Short mmCIF file of C-alpha atoms and ligand atoms in Angstrom, two decimals:
data_model
loop_
_atom_site.label_atom_id
_atom_site.label_comp_id
_atom_site.label_asym_id
_atom_site.label_seq_id
_atom_site.Cartn_x
_atom_site.Cartn_y
_atom_site.Cartn_z
CA MET A 1451 -0.21 0.03 -0.12
CA ASP A 1452 1.38 3.36 -0.74
CA ASN A 1453 0.21 6.69 1.23
CA ASP A 1454 -2.21 7.49 -1.12
CA GLU A 1455 -4.11 4.63 -0.95
CA LEU A 1456 -3.86 4.75 2.81
CA VAL A 1457 -5.04 8.21 2.88
CA GLU A 1458 -7.75 6.90 0.97
CA LEU A 1459 -8.76 4.15 3.41
CA GLU A 1460 -8.49 6.23 6.58
CA LYS A 1461 -11.25 8.40 4.59
CA LYS A 1462 -13.58 5.46 4.11
CA TYR A 1463 -13.44 3.66 7.13
CA PHE A 1464 -12.14 6.30 10.54
CA LEU A 1465 -14.47 8.53 11.86
CA PRO A 1466 -13.50 12.02 10.79
CA VAL A 1467 -12.33 13.50 14.13
CA GLY A 1468 -8.66 14.53 14.10
CA LYS A 1469 -6.31 15.96 11.22
CA ARG A 1470 -3.69 13.79 9.98
CA LEU A 1471 -0.85 15.19 7.96
CA PRO A 1472 -0.41 13.48 4.67
CA VAL A 1473 2.44 11.09 5.71
CA THR A 1474 2.79 7.40 6.92
CA LEU A 1475 5.63 6.82 9.35
CA VAL A 1476 6.57 3.36 9.12
CA ARG A 1477 9.78 3.31 11.60
CA GLY A 1478 11.37 4.98 14.52
CA GLU A 1479 14.67 5.08 16.03
CA GLY A 1480 15.65 7.89 18.93
CA VAL A 1481 14.87 11.25 17.48
CA THR A 1482 14.23 9.80 14.03
CA VAL A 1483 11.20 8.62 12.21
CA TRP A 1484 10.99 7.27 8.38
CA ASP A 1485 8.04 7.32 6.61
CA ILE A 1486 6.78 5.00 3.80
CA ASN A 1487 8.63 6.71 1.07
CA GLY A 1488 11.98 6.43 3.16
CA LYS A 1489 11.70 9.99 3.89
CA GLU A 1490 13.40 11.29 7.34
CA TYR A 1491 12.17 13.06 10.00
CA LEU A 1492 13.30 14.82 13.28
CA ASP A 1493 10.20 13.87 15.59
CA PHE A 1494 9.62 17.07 18.20
CA VAL A 1495 6.49 15.82 18.42
CA ALA A 1496 7.32 12.56 20.14
CA GLY A 1497 3.65 11.00 20.05
CA ILE A 1498 2.38 14.24 21.82
CA ALA A 1499 5.25 14.24 24.71
CA ALA A 1500 5.03 10.45 25.15
CA VAL A 1501 7.77 8.89 23.23
CA SER A 1502 10.05 10.08 26.49
CA LEU A 1503 13.02 7.76 25.74
CA GLY A 1504 12.78 8.31 22.13
CA HIS A 1505 11.21 5.99 19.70
CA CYS A 1506 12.16 2.02 20.02
CA HIS A 1507 14.21 2.58 22.93
CA PRO A 1508 16.45 -0.98 23.36
CA ALA A 1509 15.54 -0.97 26.90
CA VAL A 1510 11.75 -0.56 25.89
CA VAL A 1511 12.32 -2.79 23.10
CA LYS A 1512 13.72 -5.50 24.94
CA VAL A 1513 11.13 -5.47 28.16
CA ILE A 1514 7.89 -5.57 25.77
CA GLY A 1515 9.84 -8.31 24.18
CA ARG A 1516 10.80 -10.27 27.83
CA GLN A 1517 7.47 -9.57 29.24
CA SER A 1518 5.23 -10.48 26.21
CA MET A 1519 6.76 -13.86 26.47
CA GLU A 1520 6.28 -14.44 29.92
CA LEU A 1521 2.86 -12.97 30.98
CA MET A 1522 0.73 -10.25 29.44
CA HIS A 1523 -2.72 -9.67 30.99
CA THR A 1524 -4.07 -11.38 33.65
CA SER A 1525 -6.93 -8.73 34.76
CA ASN A 1526 -6.84 -7.09 38.43
CA TYR A 1527 -8.54 -10.29 40.25
CA TYR A 1528 -5.11 -11.60 40.78
CA TYR A 1529 -1.54 -10.17 41.72
CA THR A 1530 1.50 -9.96 39.21
CA ILE A 1531 4.92 -8.44 39.89
CA PRO A 1532 5.19 -6.17 37.50
CA GLN A 1533 2.61 -3.87 39.23
CA VAL A 1534 3.31 -4.22 42.68
CA LYS A 1535 6.95 -2.85 41.53
CA LEU A 1536 5.54 -0.19 39.59
CA ALA A 1537 3.40 1.16 42.41
CA GLN A 1538 6.29 1.17 44.80
CA LEU A 1539 8.50 2.67 42.64
CA LEU A 1540 6.03 5.35 41.13
CA CYS A 1541 4.45 6.07 44.27
CA ASP A 1542 8.29 6.50 45.89
CA SER A 1543 9.32 8.65 43.55
CA ALA A 1544 6.28 10.77 43.54
CA LYS A 1545 5.85 10.94 47.48
CA MET A 1546 2.18 9.59 46.92
CA ASP A 1547 0.62 7.06 49.18
CA LYS A 1548 -1.51 4.80 46.77
CA VAL A 1549 -1.53 4.28 43.10
CA PHE A 1550 -4.15 3.08 40.47
CA PHE A 1551 -3.17 2.11 37.14
CA CYS A 1552 -5.25 2.64 33.98
CA ASN A 1553 -4.56 3.05 30.27
CA SER A 1554 -4.46 6.85 29.27
CA GLY A 1555 -4.48 10.37 30.67
CA ALA A 1556 -8.31 10.59 30.39
CA GLU A 1557 -8.74 7.87 32.69
CA ALA A 1558 -6.24 9.03 35.18
CA VAL A 1559 -7.90 12.52 35.61
CA GLU A 1560 -11.51 10.63 35.51
CA GLY A 1561 -10.05 8.72 38.52
CA LEU A 1562 -8.82 12.20 39.91
CA ILE A 1563 -12.75 13.66 39.59
CA LYS A 1564 -13.98 10.86 41.17
CA THR A 1565 -11.79 10.70 44.33
CA ALA A 1566 -12.92 14.33 44.75
CA ARG A 1567 -16.41 13.42 43.93
CA LYS A 1568 -15.87 10.49 46.75
CA TRP A 1569 -13.68 12.73 49.40
CA GLY A 1570 -15.94 15.56 49.26
CA LYS A 1571 -19.26 13.53 50.00
CA GLU A 1572 -17.47 11.96 53.25
CA LYS A 1573 -15.03 14.48 54.16
CA ARG A 1574 -16.87 17.66 53.12
CA ASP A 1575 -19.99 17.69 53.54
CA GLY A 1576 -21.26 16.45 50.51
CA ALA A 1577 -18.90 19.05 48.81
CA TYR A 1578 -18.64 18.04 44.80
CA GLU A 1579 -17.31 21.03 42.91
CA ILE A 1580 -13.83 21.25 41.33
CA ILE A 1581 -12.25 24.35 40.30
CA VAL A 1582 -10.74 23.72 37.04
CA CYS A 1583 -8.82 26.34 34.29
CA GLU A 1584 -9.48 28.31 31.54
CA ASN A 1585 -7.12 26.72 28.67
CA ALA A 1586 -7.03 23.51 30.48
CA PHE A 1587 -7.09 19.97 29.00
CA HIS A 1588 -7.63 16.75 30.64
CA GLY A 1589 -8.65 14.36 27.87
CA ARG A 1590 -11.42 13.12 25.98
CA THR A 1591 -14.19 11.53 28.07
CA MET A 1592 -17.39 13.20 29.27
CA ALA A 1593 -15.80 14.36 32.38
CA THR A 1594 -12.88 15.35 31.28
CA VAL A 1595 -14.19 17.42 28.76
CA THR A 1596 -16.05 18.92 31.28
CA ALA A 1597 -13.27 19.75 33.04
CA ALA A 1598 -11.29 21.51 29.90
CA GLY A 1599 -10.93 24.95 29.02
CA THR A 1600 -11.77 24.67 25.60
CA GLU A 1601 -15.64 25.33 24.58
CA LYS A 1602 -15.51 23.55 21.31
CA TYR A 1603 -14.45 20.31 22.97
CA ARG A 1604 -17.74 20.91 25.59
CA ALA A 1605 -20.24 22.19 23.15
CA PRO A 1606 -21.29 19.14 21.02
CA PHE A 1607 -21.77 17.02 23.93
CA THR A 1608 -24.12 19.12 26.42
CA PRO A 1609 -25.57 18.28 29.14
CA LEU A 1610 -22.35 18.25 30.74
CA LEU A 1611 -21.40 17.03 34.05
CA GLU A 1612 -22.43 19.18 36.92
CA GLY A 1613 -19.92 20.76 39.47
CA PHE A 1614 -17.34 21.99 37.35
CA VAL A 1615 -16.08 25.58 38.32
CA ARG A 1616 -14.19 27.34 35.47
CA VAL A 1617 -11.29 30.10 36.52
CA PRO A 1618 -8.29 31.91 34.63
CA PHE A 1619 -4.98 30.06 35.01
CA ASN A 1620 -2.46 31.61 37.07
CA ASP A 1621 -4.70 33.54 38.80
CA ILE A 1622 -4.96 32.76 43.08
CA GLU A 1623 -7.50 35.41 43.84
CA ALA A 1624 -9.94 33.81 41.18
CA ILE A 1625 -9.16 30.41 43.12
CA LYS A 1626 -10.23 32.23 46.48
CA LYS A 1627 -13.38 33.69 44.97
CA ALA A 1628 -14.66 30.58 43.21
CA THR A 1629 -14.39 28.52 46.46
CA THR A 1630 -17.56 27.68 48.50
CA GLY A 1631 -18.56 25.08 50.92
CA LYS A 1632 -19.54 23.30 47.58
CA THR A 1633 -15.93 23.03 46.48
CA ALA A 1634 -14.26 19.43 46.97
CA ALA A 1635 -10.94 20.32 44.67
CA VAL A 1636 -8.84 22.36 42.51
CA LEU A 1637 -7.95 20.41 39.41
CA LEU A 1638 -5.15 21.82 36.97
CA GLU A 1639 -1.70 21.18 35.16
CA PRO A 1640 1.04 23.08 36.62
CA VAL A 1641 2.22 23.54 32.93
CA GLN A 1642 -0.85 24.06 30.56
CA GLY A 1643 0.18 21.91 27.73
CA GLU A 1644 -2.53 21.46 25.14
CA GLY A 1645 -3.38 25.08 26.32
CA GLY A 1646 -0.52 26.59 24.56
CA VAL A 1647 2.37 25.61 26.69
CA ASN A 1648 1.73 28.28 29.55
CA ILE A 1649 3.78 28.61 32.52
CA PRO A 1650 2.44 30.12 35.68
CA ASN A 1651 4.47 32.22 37.69
CA ASP A 1652 6.63 30.98 40.61
CA GLU A 1653 4.24 31.85 43.29
CA TYR A 1654 1.19 30.20 41.99
CA LEU A 1655 1.47 26.74 42.75
CA PRO A 1656 2.43 27.43 46.29
CA ALA A 1657 -0.32 29.76 46.67
CA VAL A 1658 -2.67 27.32 45.57
CA ARG A 1659 -1.14 24.80 47.86
CA ALA A 1660 -1.90 27.37 50.82
CA TRP A 1661 -5.19 28.27 49.54
CA CYS A 1662 -6.47 24.42 49.45
CA ASP A 1663 -4.82 23.99 52.93
CA GLU A 1664 -6.57 27.00 54.51
CA ALA A 1665 -9.92 26.31 52.66
CA GLY A 1666 -9.60 22.44 53.59
CA ILE A 1667 -10.27 21.26 50.03
CA LEU A 1668 -8.01 18.84 47.87
CA LEU A 1669 -5.14 20.31 45.17
CA MET A 1670 -5.17 17.82 42.22
CA LEU A 1671 -2.66 18.07 39.47
CA ASP A 1672 -2.81 16.81 36.30
CA GLU A 1673 0.66 15.70 34.90
CA VAL A 1674 -0.36 14.09 32.20
CA GLN A 1675 1.90 15.74 29.86
CA SER A 1676 4.27 17.87 32.57
CA GLY A 1677 5.17 14.77 34.32
CA VAL A 1678 7.81 11.73 34.24
CA GLY A 1679 10.37 14.15 33.09
CA ARG A 1680 9.22 16.25 30.45
CA THR A 1681 9.55 19.93 32.36
CA GLY A 1682 13.34 18.77 33.75
CA LYS A 1683 11.82 17.30 37.14
CA LEU A 1684 10.70 14.27 37.55
CA PHE A 1685 7.01 16.00 38.19
CA ALA A 1686 6.60 19.56 37.39
CA HIS A 1687 5.59 20.37 40.56
CA GLN A 1688 8.39 19.98 42.54
CA TYR A 1689 10.09 23.13 40.82
CA TYR A 1690 7.53 24.75 43.75
CA GLY A 1691 8.38 22.69 46.71
CA ILE A 1692 4.81 21.54 47.09
CA VAL A 1693 3.18 18.17 46.98
CA PRO A 1694 -0.75 17.92 45.80
CA ASP A 1695 -2.68 15.76 47.22
CA ALA A 1696 -3.61 13.79 44.37
CA MET A 1697 -2.21 13.74 40.42
CA ALA A 1698 -2.29 12.01 37.34
CA VAL A 1699 0.07 10.77 34.91
CA ALA A 1700 0.21 8.74 31.76
CA LYS A 1701 2.31 9.37 28.42
CA ALA A 1702 5.75 9.86 29.13
CA LEU A 1703 5.39 6.63 31.90
CA GLY A 1704 5.45 4.33 28.94
CA SER A 1705 8.08 5.73 26.49
CA GLY A 1706 5.00 5.00 23.69
CA PHE A 1707 3.31 2.19 25.55
CA PRO A 1708 -0.02 3.04 26.96
CA ILE A 1709 -0.04 3.05 30.63
CA GLY A 1710 -1.84 6.04 32.79
CA ALA A 1711 -1.90 6.14 36.99
CA PHE A 1712 -3.75 8.50 39.66
CA LEU A 1713 -1.72 8.76 42.49
CA THR A 1714 -2.99 9.81 46.25
CA LEU A 1715 -2.01 10.49 49.11
CA ASP A 1716 -3.49 8.31 52.24
CA HIS A 1717 -5.87 11.09 53.59
CA CYS A 1718 -7.56 11.14 50.36
CA SER A 1719 -7.16 7.59 49.19
CA VAL A 1720 -11.32 7.25 49.61
CA MET A 1721 -12.38 4.81 47.12
CA GLY A 1722 -13.05 1.61 48.28
CA GLN A 1723 -14.01 -2.22 47.15
CA GLY A 1724 -15.92 -2.15 43.65
CA GLU A 1725 -15.74 1.91 43.86
CA HIS A 1726 -13.35 1.94 40.75
CA GLY A 1727 -12.20 -0.26 38.16
CA THR A 1728 -10.44 -1.65 34.71
CA THR A 1729 -9.63 -4.81 32.67
CA PHE A 1730 -6.60 -3.62 31.05
CA GLY A 1731 -5.09 -1.02 33.28
CA GLY A 1732 -2.50 -2.16 34.99
CA ASN A 1733 -1.86 -5.26 33.05
CA ALA A 1734 1.63 -7.01 33.63
CA LEU A 1735 3.05 -5.93 29.64
CA ALA A 1736 2.14 -2.30 30.59
CA CYS A 1737 3.70 -2.18 34.10
CA GLU A 1738 6.91 -3.77 33.21
CA VAL A 1739 7.44 -1.29 30.55
CA GLY A 1740 6.51 1.50 32.90
CA TYR A 1741 8.79 0.38 35.73
CA THR A 1742 11.61 0.15 33.21
CA VAL A 1743 11.36 3.61 31.91
CA LEU A 1744 10.88 5.04 34.90
CA LYS A 1745 13.78 3.23 36.28
CA TYR A 1746 15.87 4.05 33.26
CA MET A 1747 14.73 7.92 33.79
CA LEU A 1748 15.48 7.74 37.39
CA ASP A 1749 19.00 6.11 37.30
CA ASN A 1750 20.33 8.25 34.15
CA ASP A 1751 18.87 11.14 35.65
CA ILE A 1752 16.75 11.49 32.55
CA PRO A 1753 14.85 14.64 33.77
CA GLY A 1754 18.17 16.60 34.83
CA GLU A 1755 19.72 16.02 31.40
CA ALA A 1756 16.13 17.06 29.93
CA ALA A 1757 16.58 20.17 32.35
CA LYS A 1758 20.13 20.82 30.64
CA ARG A 1759 19.14 20.39 27.12
CA GLY A 1760 16.06 22.42 27.95
CA GLU A 1761 18.31 25.21 28.86
CA TYR A 1762 19.92 25.25 25.68
CA VAL A 1763 16.49 25.32 23.55
CA GLU A 1764 15.90 28.19 25.55
CA ARG A 1765 19.27 30.16 24.66
CA ARG A 1766 18.41 28.85 21.22
CA LEU A 1767 14.98 30.11 20.81
CA HIS A 1768 15.63 33.53 22.48
CA SER A 1769 17.99 34.16 19.79
CA LEU A 1770 15.92 32.79 17.00
CA ALA A 1771 12.87 35.47 18.29
CA ASP A 1772 15.84 37.92 18.48
CA ARG A 1773 16.34 37.72 14.96
CA HIS A 1774 12.90 36.99 13.49
CA PRO A 1775 10.17 39.20 13.97
CA LEU A 1776 7.65 36.81 13.38
CA VAL A 1777 8.24 35.14 16.79
CA THR A 1778 6.53 37.34 19.48
CA GLU A 1779 7.28 35.04 22.36
CA ILE A 1780 8.86 31.79 23.63
CA ARG A 1781 7.67 29.99 26.47
CA GLY A 1782 8.44 26.68 27.83
CA ARG A 1783 10.72 24.84 30.64
CA GLY A 1784 12.88 21.79 30.21
CA LEU A 1785 11.34 20.04 26.80
CA ILE A 1786 8.51 21.23 26.25
CA TRP A 1787 8.33 24.68 24.52
CA ALA A 1788 5.86 26.96 22.30
CA ILE A 1789 7.06 29.42 19.81
CA GLU A 1790 4.25 32.16 19.51
CA LEU A 1791 3.78 33.51 16.18
CA ALA A 1792 2.74 37.20 14.88
CA GLY A 1793 -0.71 35.46 13.50
CA PRO A 1794 -2.19 32.50 12.81
CA LEU A 1795 0.72 30.91 10.88
CA ALA A 1796 1.30 27.58 12.98
CA GLU A 1797 -0.52 25.26 10.84
CA ASP A 1798 1.23 26.88 7.33
CA ALA A 1799 4.77 26.65 9.51
CA VAL A 1800 3.98 22.98 10.77
CA ASN A 1801 3.35 21.46 6.83
CA MET A 1802 6.85 23.57 5.75
CA CYS A 1803 8.92 22.31 8.49
CA LEU A 1804 6.64 18.63 7.48
CA ALA A 1805 8.53 19.10 4.24
CA GLU A 1806 11.62 20.00 5.39
CA GLY A 1807 12.26 16.78 7.58
CA LEU A 1808 10.51 18.19 10.78
CA LEU A 1809 7.69 16.89 12.52
CA VAL A 1810 6.39 19.70 14.94
CA ASN A 1811 2.77 20.88 16.14
CA ASN A 1812 0.73 23.70 15.94
CA VAL A 1813 -0.51 23.89 19.58
CA LYS A 1814 -2.56 26.71 19.00
CA PRO A 1815 -3.35 28.53 15.51
CA THR A 1816 -0.42 31.48 16.41
CA ALA A 1817 2.18 28.66 18.23
CA LEU A 1818 4.39 26.00 17.48
CA ARG A 1819 4.77 23.22 20.29
CA LEU A 1820 8.22 21.34 20.50
CA ILE A 1821 8.37 18.44 22.85
CA PRO A 1822 10.87 15.89 21.53
CA PRO A 1823 12.03 12.85 23.51
CA LEU A 1824 13.55 13.70 26.25
CA THR A 1825 16.71 11.91 25.03
CA VAL A 1826 17.07 14.76 22.24
CA LYS A 1827 20.67 15.61 21.80
CA GLU A 1828 22.12 18.95 21.11
CA ASP A 1829 22.96 18.32 17.34
CA GLU A 1830 19.60 17.27 16.94
CA ILE A 1831 17.96 20.24 18.69
CA ASP A 1832 20.64 22.30 16.20
CA LYS A 1833 18.94 20.92 12.93
CA ALA A 1834 15.31 21.22 14.48
CA LEU A 1835 16.38 24.57 15.15
CA GLU A 1836 17.57 25.64 11.56
CA ILE A 1837 14.76 24.17 9.89
CA ILE A 1838 12.42 26.33 12.02
CA GLU A 1839 14.62 29.02 11.21
CA ALA A 1840 15.04 28.53 7.71
CA VAL A 1841 10.44 28.09 7.61
CA LEU A 1842 10.48 31.34 9.34
CA GLY A 1843 12.75 33.37 6.95
CA ARG A 1844 10.52 31.98 4.16
CA MET A 1845 7.43 33.09 5.84
CA GLU A 1846 8.70 36.86 6.51
CA ALA A 1847 9.84 37.09 3.19
CA GLN A 1848 6.50 36.40 1.58
CA PRO A 1849 4.35 39.17 1.20
CA ALA A 1850 1.46 39.23 3.75
CA LYS A 1851 -1.88 37.05 3.05
C1 PLP B 917 -2.58 17.52 30.70
C2 PLP B 917 -3.27 16.39 29.94
N1 PLP B 917 -4.20 15.30 30.85
C3 PLP B 917 -4.97 14.51 30.03
C4 PLP B 917 -4.57 14.39 28.85
C5 PLP B 917 -5.08 13.09 28.22
O1 PLP B 917 -4.57 11.95 27.80
P1 PLP B 917 -4.82 10.85 26.89
O2 PLP B 917 -5.06 11.30 25.32
O3 PLP B 917 -3.85 9.74 27.41
O4 PLP B 917 -6.41 10.21 27.43
C6 PLP B 917 -3.38 15.00 27.94
C7 PLP B 917 -3.57 14.78 26.89
O5 PLP B 917 -2.80 15.24 26.08
C8 PLP B 917 -3.10 16.06 28.91
O6 PLP B 917 -1.83 16.45 28.00
#
């Protein structure tokens, strides 16, 4: 099958909910992927911040081979060694008490939402409201689209779930004003990823933590995109010296293999027997992969490496911004960056980068996002930024539309 045939078949058989770029990827290694015609690309999307150790990392390939020959799936009616190993490593490294494994980020956030509801019912006189943020993204299930800050994700599916109160991100006073006797929790991303790579000021998260303590409500963090090394710490909230009451992780934990988890401190580990569950979540194969990825990250200080590479990206992006009037702002930390452009030019820029052999995505109509594997090297960063620079140069040379 060639690329055109695949595009036609996709059109025939798939619900048209997503917008794909017209390439079929067939192979990956490290930060590089190849399409069906043999063309090579640097991958600065990394499966939406998921392929944390790079494509087909030898440790991940090896563990999938070994574990898939031993035991893949049992259901949660039984104990398995990989699940218990990963639970211990993840809870210890996250300084959390309890974990529940699932298959995706949205399911992990669902777990947080159910925890908030149950906790409010039991411990705060039936409080059920969750304060969420504008521009937030938490997934595509009914509860997580309700929690999302983006109207277009919610509008087609009304009536939505009750009990979500939306406030601007990075605004502690708004959270204070929105808190009532009905509030059970605040749920937010320490760095808003899909919302355009929005980094709060340094005081925000400590202030939210202090307010949640004062008001007697839970602080729940969605670290699905920001967690497991992406921002240069194992979890983004560690920059602020705080610990949430509960948090969601997914994406980078599997380095391309689907896995998610939500974690809680004991005081809000309220779900009991039969109140939550999953068939596939936490299966032996996914957990052995998650364990291998997390152990590799900790043993090789991958978050620290990401922080160093991030400083390099930051310097390079600042100098790019100085030279290119089309770039109005750069934002980011570690290995998640946005290049804000002077207008809705990001889709064109993505297509031009693609033609030049670079995968990036337009996280907003006006912004490109760079989220390469955490193992990206400086020469790969150089190459990617050269392509972006050439694309910007060409766009600047074009007469305005
Ligand atoms: C912060 C955040 N939460 C939740 C999700 C949903 O994760 P998934 O697509 O694995 O369901 C995403 C996905 O991009 C995310 O960035």
